[in-house]
Coordinates of C-alpha atoms in Angstrom, one line a residue:
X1 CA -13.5 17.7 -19.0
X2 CA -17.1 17.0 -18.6
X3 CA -18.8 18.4 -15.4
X4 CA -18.9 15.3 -12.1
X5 CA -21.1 17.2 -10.4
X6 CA -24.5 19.1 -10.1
X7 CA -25.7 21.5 -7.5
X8 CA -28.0 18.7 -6.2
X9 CA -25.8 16.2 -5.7
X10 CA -24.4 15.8 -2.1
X11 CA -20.6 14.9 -2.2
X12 CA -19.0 13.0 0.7
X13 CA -15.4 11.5 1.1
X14 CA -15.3 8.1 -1.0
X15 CA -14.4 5.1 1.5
X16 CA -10.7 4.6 2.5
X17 CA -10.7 8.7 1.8
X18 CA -9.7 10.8 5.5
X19 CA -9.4 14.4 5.8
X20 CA -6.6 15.3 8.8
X21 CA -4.4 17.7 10.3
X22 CA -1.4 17.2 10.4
X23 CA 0.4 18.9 13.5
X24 CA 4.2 18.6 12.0
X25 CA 3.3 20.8 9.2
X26 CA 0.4 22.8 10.2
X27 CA -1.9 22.1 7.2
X28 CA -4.6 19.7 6.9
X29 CA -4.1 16.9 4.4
X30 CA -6.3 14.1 2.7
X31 CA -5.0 10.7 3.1
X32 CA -6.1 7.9 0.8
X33 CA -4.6 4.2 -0.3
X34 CA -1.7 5.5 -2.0
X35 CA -1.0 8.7 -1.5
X36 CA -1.2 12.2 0.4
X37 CA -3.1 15.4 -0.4
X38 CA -2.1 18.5 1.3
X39 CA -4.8 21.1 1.7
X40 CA -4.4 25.2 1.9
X41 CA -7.8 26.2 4.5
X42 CA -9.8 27.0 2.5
X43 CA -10.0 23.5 1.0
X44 CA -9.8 21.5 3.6
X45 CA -13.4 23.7 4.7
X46 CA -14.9 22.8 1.5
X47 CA -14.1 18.7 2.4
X48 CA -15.6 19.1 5.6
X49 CA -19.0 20.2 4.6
X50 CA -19.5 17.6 2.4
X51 CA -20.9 15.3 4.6
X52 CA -23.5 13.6 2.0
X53 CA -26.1 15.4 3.4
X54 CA -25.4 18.5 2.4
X55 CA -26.2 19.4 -1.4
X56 CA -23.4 21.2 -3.5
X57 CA -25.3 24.1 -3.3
X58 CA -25.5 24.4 0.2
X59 CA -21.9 23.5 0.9
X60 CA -21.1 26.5 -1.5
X61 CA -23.8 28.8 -0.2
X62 CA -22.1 27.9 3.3
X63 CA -17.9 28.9 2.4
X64 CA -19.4 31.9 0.8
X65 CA -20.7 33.0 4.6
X66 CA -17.5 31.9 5.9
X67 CA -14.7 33.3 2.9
X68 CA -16.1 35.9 1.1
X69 CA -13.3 36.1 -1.3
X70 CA -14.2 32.6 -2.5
X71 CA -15.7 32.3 -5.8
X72 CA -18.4 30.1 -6.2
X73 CA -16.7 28.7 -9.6
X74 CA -13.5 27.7 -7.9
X75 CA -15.7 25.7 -4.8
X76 CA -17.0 23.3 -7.7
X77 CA -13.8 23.2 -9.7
X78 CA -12.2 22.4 -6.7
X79 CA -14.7 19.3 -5.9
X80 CA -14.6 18.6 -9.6
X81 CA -10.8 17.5 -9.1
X82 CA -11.2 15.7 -6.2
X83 CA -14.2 13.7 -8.1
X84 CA -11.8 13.0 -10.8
X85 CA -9.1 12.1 -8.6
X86 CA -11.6 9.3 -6.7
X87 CA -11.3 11.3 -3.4
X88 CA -15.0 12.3 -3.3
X89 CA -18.1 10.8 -4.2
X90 CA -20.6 13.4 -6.0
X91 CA -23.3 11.6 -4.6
X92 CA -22.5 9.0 -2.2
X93 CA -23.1 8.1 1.8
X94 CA -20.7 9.2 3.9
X95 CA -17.8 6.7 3.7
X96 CA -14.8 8.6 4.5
X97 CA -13.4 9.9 7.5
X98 CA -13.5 13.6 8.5
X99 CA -12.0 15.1 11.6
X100 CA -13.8 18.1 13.2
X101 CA -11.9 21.3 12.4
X102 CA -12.2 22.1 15.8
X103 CA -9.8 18.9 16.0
X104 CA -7.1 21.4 14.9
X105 CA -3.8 22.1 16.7
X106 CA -2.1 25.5 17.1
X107 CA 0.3 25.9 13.8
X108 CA 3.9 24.4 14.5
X109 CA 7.3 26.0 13.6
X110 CA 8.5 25.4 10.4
X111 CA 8.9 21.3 9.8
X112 CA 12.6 20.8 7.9
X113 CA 12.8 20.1 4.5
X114 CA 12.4 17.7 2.6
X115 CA 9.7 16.1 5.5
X116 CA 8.5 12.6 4.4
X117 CA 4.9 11.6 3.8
X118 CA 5.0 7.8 3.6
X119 CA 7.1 4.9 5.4
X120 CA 7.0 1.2 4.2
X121 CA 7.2 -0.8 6.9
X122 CA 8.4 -3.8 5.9
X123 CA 8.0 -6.1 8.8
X124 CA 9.8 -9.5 7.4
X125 CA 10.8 -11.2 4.6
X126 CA 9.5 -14.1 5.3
X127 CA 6.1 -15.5 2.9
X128 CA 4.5 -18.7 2.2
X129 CA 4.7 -18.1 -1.6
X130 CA 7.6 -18.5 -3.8
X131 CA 6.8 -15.8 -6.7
X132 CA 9.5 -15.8 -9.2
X133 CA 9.1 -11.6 -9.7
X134 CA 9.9 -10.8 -5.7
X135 CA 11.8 -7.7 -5.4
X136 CA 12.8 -8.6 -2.0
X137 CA 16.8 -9.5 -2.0
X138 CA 17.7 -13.1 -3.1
X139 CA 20.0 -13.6 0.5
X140 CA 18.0 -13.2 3.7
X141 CA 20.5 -14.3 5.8
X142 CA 21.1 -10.4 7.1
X143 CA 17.5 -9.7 7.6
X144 CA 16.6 -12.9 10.1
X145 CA 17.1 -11.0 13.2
X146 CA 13.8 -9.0 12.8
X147 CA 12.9 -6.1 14.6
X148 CA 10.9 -6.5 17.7
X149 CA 7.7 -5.1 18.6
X150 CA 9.0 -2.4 21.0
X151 CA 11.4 -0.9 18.6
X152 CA 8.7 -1.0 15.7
X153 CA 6.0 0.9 18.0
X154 CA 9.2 3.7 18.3
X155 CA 10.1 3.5 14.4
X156 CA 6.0 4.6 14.2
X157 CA 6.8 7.5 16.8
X158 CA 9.8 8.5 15.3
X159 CA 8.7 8.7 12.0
X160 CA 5.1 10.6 12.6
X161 CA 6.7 13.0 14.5
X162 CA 9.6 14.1 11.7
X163 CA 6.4 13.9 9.7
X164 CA 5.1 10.6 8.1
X165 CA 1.1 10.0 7.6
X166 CA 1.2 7.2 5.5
X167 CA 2.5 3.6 6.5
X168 CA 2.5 1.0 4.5
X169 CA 3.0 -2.2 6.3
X170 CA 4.4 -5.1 4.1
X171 CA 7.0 -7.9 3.7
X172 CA 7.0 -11.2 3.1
X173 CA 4.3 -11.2 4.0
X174 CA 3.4 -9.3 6.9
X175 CA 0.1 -11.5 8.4
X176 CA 3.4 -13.8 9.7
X177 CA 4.2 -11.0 12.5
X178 CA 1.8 -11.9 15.8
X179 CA 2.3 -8.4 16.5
X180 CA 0.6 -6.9 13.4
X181 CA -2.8 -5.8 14.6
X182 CA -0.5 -4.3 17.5
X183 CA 1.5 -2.5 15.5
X184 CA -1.5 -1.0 12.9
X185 CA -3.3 0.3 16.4
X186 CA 0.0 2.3 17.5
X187 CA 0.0 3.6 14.0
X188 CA -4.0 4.5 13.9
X189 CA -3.5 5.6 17.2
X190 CA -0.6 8.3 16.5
X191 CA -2.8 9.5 13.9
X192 CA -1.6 7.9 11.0
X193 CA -3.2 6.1 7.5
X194 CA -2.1 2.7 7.6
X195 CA -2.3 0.2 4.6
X196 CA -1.3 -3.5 4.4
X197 CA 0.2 -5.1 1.7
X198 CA -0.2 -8.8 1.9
X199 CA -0.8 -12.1 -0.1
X200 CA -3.8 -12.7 1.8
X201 CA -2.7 -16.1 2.7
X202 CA -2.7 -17.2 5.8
X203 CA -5.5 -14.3 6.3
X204 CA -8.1 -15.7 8.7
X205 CA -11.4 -13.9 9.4
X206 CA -10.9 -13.6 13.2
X207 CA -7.6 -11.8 12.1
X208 CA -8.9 -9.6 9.6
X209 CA -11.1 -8.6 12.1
X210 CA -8.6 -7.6 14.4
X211 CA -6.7 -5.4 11.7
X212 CA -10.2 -3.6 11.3
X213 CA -10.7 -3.1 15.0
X214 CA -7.3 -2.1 15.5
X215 CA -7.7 0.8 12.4
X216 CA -6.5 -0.5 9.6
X217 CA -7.5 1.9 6.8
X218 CA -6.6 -0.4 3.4
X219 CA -6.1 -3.3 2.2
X220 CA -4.2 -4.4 -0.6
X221 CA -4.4 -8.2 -2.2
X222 CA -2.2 -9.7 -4.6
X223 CA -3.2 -12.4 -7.2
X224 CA -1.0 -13.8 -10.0
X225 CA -3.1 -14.7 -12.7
X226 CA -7.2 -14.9 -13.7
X227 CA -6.2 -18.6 -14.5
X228 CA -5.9 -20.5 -10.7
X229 CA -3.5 -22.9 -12.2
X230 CA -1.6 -20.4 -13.9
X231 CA -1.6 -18.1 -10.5
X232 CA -1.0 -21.2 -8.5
X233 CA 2.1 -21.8 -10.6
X234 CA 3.3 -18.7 -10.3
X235 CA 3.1 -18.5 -6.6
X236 CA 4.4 -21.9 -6.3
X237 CA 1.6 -23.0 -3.9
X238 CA -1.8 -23.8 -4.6
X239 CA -3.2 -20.6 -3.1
X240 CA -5.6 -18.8 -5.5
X241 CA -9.0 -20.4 -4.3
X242 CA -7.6 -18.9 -0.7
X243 CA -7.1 -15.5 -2.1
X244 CA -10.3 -15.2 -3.8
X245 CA -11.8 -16.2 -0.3
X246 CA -9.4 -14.2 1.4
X247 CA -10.6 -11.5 -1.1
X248 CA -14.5 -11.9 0.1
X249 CA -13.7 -11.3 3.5
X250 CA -12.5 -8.4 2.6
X251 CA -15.3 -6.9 1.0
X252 CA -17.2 -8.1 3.7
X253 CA -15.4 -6.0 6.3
X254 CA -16.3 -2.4 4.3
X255 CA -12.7 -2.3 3.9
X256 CA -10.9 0.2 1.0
X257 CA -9.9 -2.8 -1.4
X258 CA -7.1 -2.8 -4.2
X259 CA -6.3 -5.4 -6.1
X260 CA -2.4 -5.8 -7.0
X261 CA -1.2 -7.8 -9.9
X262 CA 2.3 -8.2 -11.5
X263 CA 2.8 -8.4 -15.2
X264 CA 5.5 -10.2 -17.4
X265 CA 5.7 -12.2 -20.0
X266 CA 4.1 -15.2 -18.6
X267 CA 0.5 -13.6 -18.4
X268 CA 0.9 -10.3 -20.0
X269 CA -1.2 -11.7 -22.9
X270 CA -4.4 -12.2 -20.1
X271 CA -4.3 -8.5 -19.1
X272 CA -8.1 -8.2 -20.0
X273 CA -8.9 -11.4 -18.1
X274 CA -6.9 -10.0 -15.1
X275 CA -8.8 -6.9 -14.5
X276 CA -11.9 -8.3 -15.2
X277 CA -11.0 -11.0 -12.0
X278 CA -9.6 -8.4 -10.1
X279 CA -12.9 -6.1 -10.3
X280 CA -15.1 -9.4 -10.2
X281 CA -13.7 -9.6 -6.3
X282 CA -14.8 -6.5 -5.5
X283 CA -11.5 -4.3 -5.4
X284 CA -12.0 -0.4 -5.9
X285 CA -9.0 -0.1 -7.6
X286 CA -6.6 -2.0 -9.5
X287 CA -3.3 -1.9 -9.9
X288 CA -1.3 -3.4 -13.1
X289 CA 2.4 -3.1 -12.3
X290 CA 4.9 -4.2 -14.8
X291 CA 7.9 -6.8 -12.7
X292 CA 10.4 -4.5 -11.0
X293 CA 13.9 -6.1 -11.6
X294 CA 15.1 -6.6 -8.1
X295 CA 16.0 -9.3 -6.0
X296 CA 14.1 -12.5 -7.4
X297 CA 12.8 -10.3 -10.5
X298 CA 16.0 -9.7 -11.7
X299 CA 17.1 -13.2 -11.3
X300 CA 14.5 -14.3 -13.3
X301 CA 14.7 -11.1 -15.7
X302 CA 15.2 -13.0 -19.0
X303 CA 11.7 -15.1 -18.1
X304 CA 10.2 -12.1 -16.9
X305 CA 10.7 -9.7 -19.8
X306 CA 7.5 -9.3 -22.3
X307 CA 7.6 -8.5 -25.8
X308 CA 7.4 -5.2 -27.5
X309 CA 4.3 -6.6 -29.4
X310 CA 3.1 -8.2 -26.0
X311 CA 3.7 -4.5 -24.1
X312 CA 1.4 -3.2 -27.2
X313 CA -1.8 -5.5 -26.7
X314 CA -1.5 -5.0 -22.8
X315 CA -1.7 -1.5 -23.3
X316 CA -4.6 -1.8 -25.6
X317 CA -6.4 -4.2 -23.2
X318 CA -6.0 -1.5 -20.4
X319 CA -7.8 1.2 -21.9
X320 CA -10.5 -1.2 -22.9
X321 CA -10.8 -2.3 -19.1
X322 CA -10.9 1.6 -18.1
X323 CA -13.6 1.8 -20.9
X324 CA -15.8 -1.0 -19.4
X325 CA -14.7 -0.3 -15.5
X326 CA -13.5 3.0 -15.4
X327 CA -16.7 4.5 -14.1
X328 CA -16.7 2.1 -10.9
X329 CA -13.2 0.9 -10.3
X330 CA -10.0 2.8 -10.6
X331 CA -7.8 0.9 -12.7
X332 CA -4.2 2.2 -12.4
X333 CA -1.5 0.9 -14.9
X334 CA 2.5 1.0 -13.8
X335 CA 4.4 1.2 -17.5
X336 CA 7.3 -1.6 -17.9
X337 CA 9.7 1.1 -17.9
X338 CA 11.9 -0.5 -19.9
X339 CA 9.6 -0.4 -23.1
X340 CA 8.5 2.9 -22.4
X341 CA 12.1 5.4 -23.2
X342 CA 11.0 7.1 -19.8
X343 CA 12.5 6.6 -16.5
X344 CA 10.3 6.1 -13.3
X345 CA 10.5 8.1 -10.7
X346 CA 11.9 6.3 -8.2
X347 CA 9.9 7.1 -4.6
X348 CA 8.8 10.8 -6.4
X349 CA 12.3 11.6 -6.0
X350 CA 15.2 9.8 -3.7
X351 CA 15.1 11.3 0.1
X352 CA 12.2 13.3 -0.9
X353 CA 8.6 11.8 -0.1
X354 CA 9.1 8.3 1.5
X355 CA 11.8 6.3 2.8
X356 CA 11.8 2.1 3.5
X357 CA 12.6 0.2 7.5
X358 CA 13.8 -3.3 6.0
X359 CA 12.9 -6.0 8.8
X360 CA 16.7 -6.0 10.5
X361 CA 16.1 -2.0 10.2
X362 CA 18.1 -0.6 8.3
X363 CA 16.7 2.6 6.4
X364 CA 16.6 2.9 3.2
X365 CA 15.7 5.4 0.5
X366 CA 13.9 3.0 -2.1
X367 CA 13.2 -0.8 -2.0
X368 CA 16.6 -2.3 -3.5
X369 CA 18.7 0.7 -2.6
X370 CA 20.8 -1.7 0.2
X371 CA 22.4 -3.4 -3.2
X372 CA 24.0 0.1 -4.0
X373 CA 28.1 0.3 -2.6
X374 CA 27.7 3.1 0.1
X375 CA 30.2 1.9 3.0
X376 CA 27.1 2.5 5.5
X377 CA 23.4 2.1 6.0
X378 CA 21.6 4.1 8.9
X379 CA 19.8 1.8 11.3
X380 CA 17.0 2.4 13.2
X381 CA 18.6 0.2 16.5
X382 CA 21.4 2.9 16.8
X383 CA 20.1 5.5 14.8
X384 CA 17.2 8.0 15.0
X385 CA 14.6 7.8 12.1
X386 CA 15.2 11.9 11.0
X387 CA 19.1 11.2 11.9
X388 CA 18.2 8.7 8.7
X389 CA 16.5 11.0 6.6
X390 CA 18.4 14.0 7.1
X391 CA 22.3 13.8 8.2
X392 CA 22.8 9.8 6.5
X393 CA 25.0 9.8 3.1
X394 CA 22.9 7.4 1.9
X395 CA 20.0 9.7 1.9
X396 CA 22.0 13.0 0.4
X397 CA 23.7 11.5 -2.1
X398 CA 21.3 11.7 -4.4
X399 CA 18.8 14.1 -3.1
X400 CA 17.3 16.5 -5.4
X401 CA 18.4 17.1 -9.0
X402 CA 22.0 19.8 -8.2
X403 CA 24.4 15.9 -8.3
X404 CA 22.6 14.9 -12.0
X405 CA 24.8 14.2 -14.8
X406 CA 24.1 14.7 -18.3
X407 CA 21.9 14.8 -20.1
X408 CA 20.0 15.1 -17.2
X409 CA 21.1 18.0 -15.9
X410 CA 19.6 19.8 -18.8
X411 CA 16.7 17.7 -19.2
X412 CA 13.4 19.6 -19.0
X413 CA 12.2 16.8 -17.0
X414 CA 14.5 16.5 -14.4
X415 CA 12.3 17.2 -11.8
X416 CA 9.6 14.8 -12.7
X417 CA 11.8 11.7 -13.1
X418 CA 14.9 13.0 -11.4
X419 CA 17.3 10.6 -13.5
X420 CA 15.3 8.0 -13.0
X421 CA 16.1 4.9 -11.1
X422 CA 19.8 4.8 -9.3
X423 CA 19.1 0.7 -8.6
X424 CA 18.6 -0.2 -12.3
X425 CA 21.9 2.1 -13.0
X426 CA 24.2 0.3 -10.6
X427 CA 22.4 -3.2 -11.8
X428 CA 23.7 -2.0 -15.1
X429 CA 26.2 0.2 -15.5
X430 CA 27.8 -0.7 -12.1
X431 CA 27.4 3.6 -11.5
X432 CA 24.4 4.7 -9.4
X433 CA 24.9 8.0 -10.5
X434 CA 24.6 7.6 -14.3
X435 CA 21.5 8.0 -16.2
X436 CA 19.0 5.3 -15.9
X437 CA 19.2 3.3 -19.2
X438 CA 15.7 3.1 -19.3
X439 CA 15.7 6.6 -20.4
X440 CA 15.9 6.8 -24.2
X441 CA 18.4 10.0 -24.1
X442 CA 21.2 7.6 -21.9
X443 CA 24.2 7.2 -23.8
X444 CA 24.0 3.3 -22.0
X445 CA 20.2 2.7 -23.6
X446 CA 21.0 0.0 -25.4
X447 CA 21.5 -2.4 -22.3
X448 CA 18.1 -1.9 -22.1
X449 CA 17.1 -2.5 -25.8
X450 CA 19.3 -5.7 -25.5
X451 CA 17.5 -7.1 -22.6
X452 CA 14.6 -6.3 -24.5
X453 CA 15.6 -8.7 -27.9
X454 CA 13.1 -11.8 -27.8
X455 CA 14.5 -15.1 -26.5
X456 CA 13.3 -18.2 -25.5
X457 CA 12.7 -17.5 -21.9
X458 CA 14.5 -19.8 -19.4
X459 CA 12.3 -21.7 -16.6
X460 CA 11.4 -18.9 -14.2
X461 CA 13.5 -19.9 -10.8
X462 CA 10.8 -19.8 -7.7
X463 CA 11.6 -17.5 -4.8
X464 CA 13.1 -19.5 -1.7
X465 CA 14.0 -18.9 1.8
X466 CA 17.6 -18.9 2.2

């Protein structure tokens, strides 16, 4: 790895980047637009001196006073990572967010385990577009009755105290709830990073600048295509010239940007094209995320699904954007797990990191998991968020890796794709405890490599309130 950083440079956080503490578990953490970084003390001190005006020699020279057992060499490997990892700018203005360690609460007792780092909210169902790859579920009629504000602002209390410091507010689309800037404040408010998810259409500027006032940390945009027409054909609405507006706004506000974009067989083949729109609007990152088949997406699986040969160029075409972006944009690529032999790790692990309030509240382990035949789903308007997470079958059934089956059990990589996906096993199999058929070693793989045999792909059926 070549060195990121020189004793004269003067690291800060990189923007949408905040350094915490985190009361529940008594350790400070780094929050950023996708994930959570927990810190030991000693590197949570090194974070907070780099302020971008102090030089990497000085913010070294200075934990050497305070922690005499710290090596010099592990200060800058330490900083190297976190360079790497686009958490800190080697020599940029301070962008991020760092709280005072005098900020610091008294360490708790002992949080229970698993705790949960991240909540998607997702608000409704409802959306103005009509995407033909939605993984929300094809019947809405259970999920009309939508939460209301009140019980929303104690699903955010309930779930930062058992632990969450992440939440991910989504849908539908998510700009249709009045109560949104509302909601992101409570969140900011109980300390917490907050991220929306959103088509950016109906996105107004007075509105985005209430989602800013109110402390929203991220936002994430979706487009469909580099082509408008394509993109606008995708979405079934004529949209895209609104989201690359949308998209300016945006920028405009200061705001950590990511740019989202589905792949599938209908624009697979403009992967290059793609990421050069998506960095062209001024994203930070990029995210290129094969369909998920749920809901819509598995409706329309055989229009969806790409070729092996089409998977093989769009992996070429990634690297080549990392080679021409890579040094200002993070460009992160989601595998089409069913071309890949590997199973994704559903959530980082069911029960284990992150659990899902649907918009009539149920709580649910992963995005699609209310498909799956468990004879009850924990709700948040009789239930208690940690009552959820820690007493609800739903949630233990397949926590950890002890209920695997083979050859899973004996898999060295059990704990880094624990089975794989227990959705695409039911959808399959009609057993979500079997072996994801995505995975190469499942004695059911070749559902997958069937679904995989070219076709003439049907017309894609658009996404419609029902």
């Amino acid at each position: 790895m070549m060195p990121t950083i020189s004793a004269e440079d003067r690291p800060a956080l990189r923007r949408g980047v905040r350094l915490v503490h985190d009361p529940v578990r008594g350790r400070d953490a780094l929050l950023y637009p996708e994930g959570v970084l927990l810190l030991n003390d000693t590197a949570a001190a090194v974070v907070e001196y780099c302020d971008g005006e102090r030089t990497l020699g000085t913010v070294v020279a200075m934990l050497g006073h305070r922690y005499a057992d710290v090596p010099a060499g592990d200060v800058v490997a330490l900083l190297e990572d976190l360079v790497h990892r686009r958490l800190v700018d080697p020599a940029g203005a301070v962008r991020g967010t760092v709280l005072s360690l005098s900020a610091r609460h008294s360490k708790p007792a002992q949080p229970r385990s698993p705790t949960p780092m991240g909540m998607l909210a997702e608000l409704t169902y409802r959306c103005p577009l009509h995407c033909g790859y939605c993984s929300n579920p094809v019947g809405l009629a259970a999920y009309g009755d939508e939460l209301p504000t009140d019980v929303w602002r104690r699903v955010v209390d309930e779930a930062r105290d058992l632990g969450v410091l992440q939440v991910h507010f989504s849908g539908g689309e998510p700009l249709l709830r009045r109560d949104l800037p509302e909601l992101i404040a409570h969140a900011h408010n109980r300390g917490m990073y907050t991220n929306l998810v959103t088509s950016g259409i109906p996105l107004k500027e007075s509105q985005l600048a209430m989602l800013v006032a109110a402390g929203l940390d991220h936002l994430q945009l979706s487009i469909q295509d580099s082509d408008a027409a394509v993109a606008d054909a995708i979405a079934g609405a004529s949209v895209h010239a609104r989201k690359v507006a949308a998209a300016a706004s945006v920028v405009a506000t200061g705001l950590a940007f990511t740019v989202n974009v589905v792949l599938h067989r209908g624009n697979l083949d403009r992967v290059a094209a793609i990421a050069d729109t998506a960095v062209a609007l001024g994203a930070e990152r990029v995210e290129l995320a094969h369909t998920q088949f749920y809901g819509w997406g598995l409706r329309n699986q055989a229009a969806l699904m790409p070729t092996d040969e089409q998977i093989a160029v769009a992996t070429r075409a990634v690297a080549e954007a990392r080679r021409l972006h890579g040094d200002r944009v993070e460009i992160v690529y989601v595998e089409a797990d069913y071309h890949s032999g590997r199973p994704k790790p559903c959530m980082n692990g069911w029960g284990s990191r992150q659990f899902v309030v649907a918009p009539n509240g149920d709580v649910l382990p992963c995005l699609a998991a209310a498909q799956l035949p468990f004879s009850s789903v924990p709700n948040v308007r009789v239930d208690h968020v940690a009552t959820a997470w820690y007493d609800s079958d739903l949630f233990n059934r397949f926590r950890g890796t002890n209920w695997l089956p083979e050859p899973c059990q004996s898999c060295a990589l059990r704990d880094v794709d624990f089975g794989g996906c227990r959705c695409q096993a039911f959808q399959l199999i009609g057993d979500p405890a079997a072996t994801d058929p995505a995975c190469d070693l499942s004695p059911d793989h070749r559902l997958v490599q069937d679904r995989r045999a070219p076709t003439v792909p049907p017309q894609i059926l658009l996404r419609r309130l029902r």
